[in-house]
Amino acid sequence: EATDQPYADEYCCEIIANGKWIDANPDTAARATRAILKAAVWVQQNPKAAAQMAVDKKYLASTVELNTVAISRLKYIPSVGLAEQTLHTAAKEMREAKMLSPETDTEALAKRAFQHLEGVTDEWIKTVKVDKVPGGQVDPDEDLRLYAEMILKQGDGCCARKMYDQPDQEAPNLADPDASCHDKNMIASHK
């Protein structure tokens, strides 16, 4: 989940599986879910190592530095209770946003959608232990330094890419799409 408002208090992310498959494979569903939750604990303890692994294995097209900044700005703290609560909240918000019919019983929908699995509990999560990888952590000063470097970096940085093909953005996206993040931030602050 994000660390910045307005998303800091929202839980992310849910694991989705077909109910018929879960009913037919409850042990496999529980084992897979426990593995994913344990992996979340590992990422929380080793954000820099997780960033390196994701880039090395080509799970995403990014740099280790950018991925480290992104992962260090998220909380990977698994919770069965918060996952269930979030499903109820999301259903209500989807009805308010007219993604669900006004007649939808969001409580019944959320209860039907959330499956409790054998051995997958908040109590179990509290017992999960993972090793810290040497050099796999990001201290707060390093997080700020990496973030600042990404903002000021020319070239492949997040803000220097061409964005003309994104119709939801103002053209020409705060001036020259090849300008550095720093230049765009300066332009944005004067708007």
Coordinates of C-alpha atoms in Angstrom, one line a residue:
E1 CA 0.0 0.0 0.0
A2 CA 1.1 3.6 -0.6
T3 CA 2.7 5.7 2.1
D4 CA 1.3 9.0 0.9
Q5 CA -2.2 10.4 1.4
P6 CA -4.9 9.8 0.3
Y7 CA -3.9 6.1 -0.2
A8 CA -1.8 5.6 3.0
D9 CA -4.7 4.1 4.9
E10 CA -5.9 1.8 2.1
Y11 CA -4.9 -1.8 2.1
C12 CA -3.4 -3.2 -1.1
C13 CA -3.5 -5.8 -2.6
E14 CA -6.0 -8.7 -2.8
I15 CA -5.4 -12.1 -4.3
I16 CA -8.1 -13.1 -6.7
A17 CA -9.0 -16.7 -7.6
N18 CA -12.0 -18.5 -9.1
G19 CA -14.3 -19.7 -6.3
K20 CA -14.9 -23.1 -7.9
W21 CA -11.1 -23.6 -8.2
I22 CA -10.7 -22.7 -4.5
D23 CA -13.4 -25.1 -3.5
A24 CA -11.8 -27.9 -5.6
N25 CA -8.2 -27.0 -4.5
P26 CA -8.4 -25.5 -0.9
D27 CA -5.0 -26.8 0.1
T28 CA -3.3 -25.4 -3.0
A29 CA -5.1 -22.1 -2.7
A30 CA -4.0 -21.8 1.0
R31 CA -0.4 -22.7 0.2
A32 CA -0.2 -20.3 -2.7
T33 CA -1.7 -17.5 -0.6
R34 CA 0.7 -18.2 2.3
A35 CA 3.6 -18.1 -0.1
I36 CA 2.5 -14.7 -1.5
L37 CA 1.9 -13.3 2.0
K38 CA 5.4 -14.5 3.1
A39 CA 6.9 -12.9 0.0
A40 CA 5.2 -9.6 1.0
V41 CA 6.9 -9.8 4.4
W42 CA 10.2 -10.5 2.6
V43 CA 9.8 -7.5 0.3
Q44 CA 9.0 -5.2 3.3
Q45 CA 12.2 -6.4 5.0
N46 CA 14.3 -6.3 1.8
P47 CA 13.1 -3.6 -0.6
K48 CA 16.4 -3.0 -2.3
A49 CA 17.0 -6.7 -2.8
A50 CA 13.4 -7.0 -4.2
A51 CA 14.0 -4.1 -6.6
Q52 CA 17.2 -5.7 -7.8
M53 CA 15.6 -9.1 -8.3
A54 CA 12.6 -7.7 -10.2
V55 CA 14.9 -5.9 -12.6
D56 CA 17.4 -8.8 -12.9
K57 CA 14.7 -11.3 -13.7
K58 CA 13.1 -8.8 -16.1
Y59 CA 9.8 -8.8 -14.3
L60 CA 9.5 -5.1 -15.2
A61 CA 11.2 -2.7 -17.5
S62 CA 12.9 -0.4 -15.0
T63 CA 16.2 0.5 -13.4
V64 CA 17.2 -0.8 -10.0
E65 CA 17.3 2.8 -8.7
L66 CA 13.8 3.6 -9.9
N67 CA 12.4 0.3 -8.7
T68 CA 14.1 0.8 -5.3
V69 CA 12.5 4.2 -4.9
A70 CA 9.1 2.8 -5.9
I71 CA 9.2 -0.2 -3.6
S72 CA 10.6 1.9 -0.7
R73 CA 7.6 4.2 -1.0
L74 CA 5.1 1.3 -0.5
K75 CA 4.2 -0.8 2.5
Y76 CA 4.2 -4.6 2.0
I77 CA 2.5 -5.5 5.2
P78 CA 0.1 -8.4 4.7
S79 CA -3.2 -8.7 6.6
V80 CA -6.1 -11.0 6.2
G81 CA -8.4 -8.8 8.3
L82 CA -7.5 -5.6 6.4
A83 CA -7.9 -7.4 3.1
E84 CA -11.4 -8.5 4.0
Q85 CA -12.3 -5.0 5.4
T86 CA -10.9 -3.4 2.2
L87 CA -13.1 -5.7 0.0
H88 CA -16.2 -4.4 1.9
T89 CA -15.0 -0.8 1.5
A90 CA -14.2 -1.2 -2.2
A91 CA -17.6 -2.7 -2.9
K92 CA -19.3 0.3 -1.3
E93 CA -17.0 2.8 -3.2
M94 CA -17.7 1.0 -6.5
R95 CA -21.5 1.3 -5.9
E96 CA -21.0 5.1 -5.1
A97 CA -18.9 5.4 -8.3
K98 CA -21.8 3.7 -10.3
M99 CA -19.5 0.8 -11.2
L100 CA -22.1 -1.4 -9.4
S101 CA -25.9 -1.0 -9.6
P102 CA -27.4 1.1 -6.8
E103 CA -29.4 -2.0 -5.7
T104 CA -26.2 -4.0 -5.2
D105 CA -26.0 -5.4 -1.6
T106 CA -22.3 -4.6 -1.2
E107 CA -22.1 -6.4 2.2
A108 CA -23.5 -9.6 0.7
L109 CA -21.2 -9.2 -2.4
A110 CA -18.1 -8.8 -0.2
K111 CA -19.0 -11.7 2.0
R112 CA -19.5 -13.9 -1.0
A113 CA -16.3 -12.7 -2.6
F114 CA -14.0 -13.1 0.3
Q115 CA -12.8 -16.6 1.1
H116 CA -11.1 -17.6 4.4
L117 CA -8.5 -20.2 3.8
E118 CA -7.2 -22.9 6.2
G119 CA -4.1 -21.6 8.0
V120 CA -4.2 -18.2 6.4
T121 CA -4.8 -15.8 9.3
D122 CA -3.4 -12.7 10.8
E123 CA -2.2 -14.8 13.7
W124 CA -0.2 -16.9 11.2
I125 CA 1.2 -13.8 9.5
K126 CA 2.6 -12.6 12.8
T127 CA 4.6 -15.8 13.0
V128 CA 6.2 -15.4 9.6
K129 CA 10.0 -14.9 9.8
V130 CA 12.1 -14.0 6.8
D131 CA 15.9 -13.4 6.5
K132 CA 17.2 -9.9 5.9
V133 CA 19.4 -10.0 2.8
P134 CA 22.7 -8.1 3.5
G135 CA 22.5 -4.8 1.7
G136 CA 18.8 -5.4 0.8
Q137 CA 17.4 -2.6 2.9
V138 CA 16.9 1.1 2.3
D139 CA 17.5 3.5 5.1
P140 CA 15.4 6.7 5.2
D141 CA 18.3 8.9 4.1
E142 CA 19.1 6.7 1.1
D143 CA 15.4 6.7 0.1
L144 CA 15.4 10.5 0.0
R145 CA 18.7 10.6 -1.9
L146 CA 17.5 8.1 -4.5
Y147 CA 14.3 10.0 -4.9
A148 CA 16.1 13.3 -5.4
E149 CA 18.5 11.7 -7.9
M150 CA 15.5 10.3 -9.9
I151 CA 13.9 13.8 -10.0
L152 CA 17.1 15.4 -11.3
K153 CA 18.2 12.7 -13.6
Q154 CA 18.3 13.3 -17.3
G155 CA 17.7 10.7 -20.0
D156 CA 15.7 7.6 -19.1
G157 CA 14.1 9.1 -16.0
C158 CA 10.4 8.8 -15.4
C159 CA 9.7 12.4 -16.3
A160 CA 11.9 12.7 -19.4
R161 CA 9.9 10.2 -21.5
K162 CA 7.7 11.4 -24.3
M163 CA 4.1 11.7 -23.1
Y164 CA 2.3 13.2 -26.2
D165 CA 0.5 9.9 -26.7
Q166 CA -1.3 10.0 -23.4
P167 CA -4.7 11.7 -24.1
D168 CA -5.5 12.2 -20.4
Q169 CA -2.6 14.5 -20.0
E170 CA -2.4 18.2 -21.0
A171 CA -0.4 18.6 -24.2
P172 CA 2.5 19.4 -24.3
N173 CA 2.7 18.2 -20.7
L174 CA 4.3 21.1 -19.0
A175 CA 6.5 22.1 -21.9
D176 CA 9.1 20.1 -23.7
P177 CA 8.6 16.3 -23.2
D178 CA 12.4 15.8 -23.3
A179 CA 13.0 18.3 -20.5
S180 CA 14.3 17.0 -17.2
C181 CA 12.0 16.4 -14.2
H182 CA 13.6 19.4 -12.5
D183 CA 12.7 21.7 -15.4
K184 CA 9.1 20.3 -15.5
N185 CA 8.8 20.8 -11.7
M186 CA 10.0 24.4 -12.1
I187 CA 7.4 25.0 -14.9
A188 CA 4.6 23.3 -12.9
S189 CA 5.4 25.5 -9.8
H190 CA 4.9 28.6 -11.9
K191 CA 1.6 27.6 -13.5

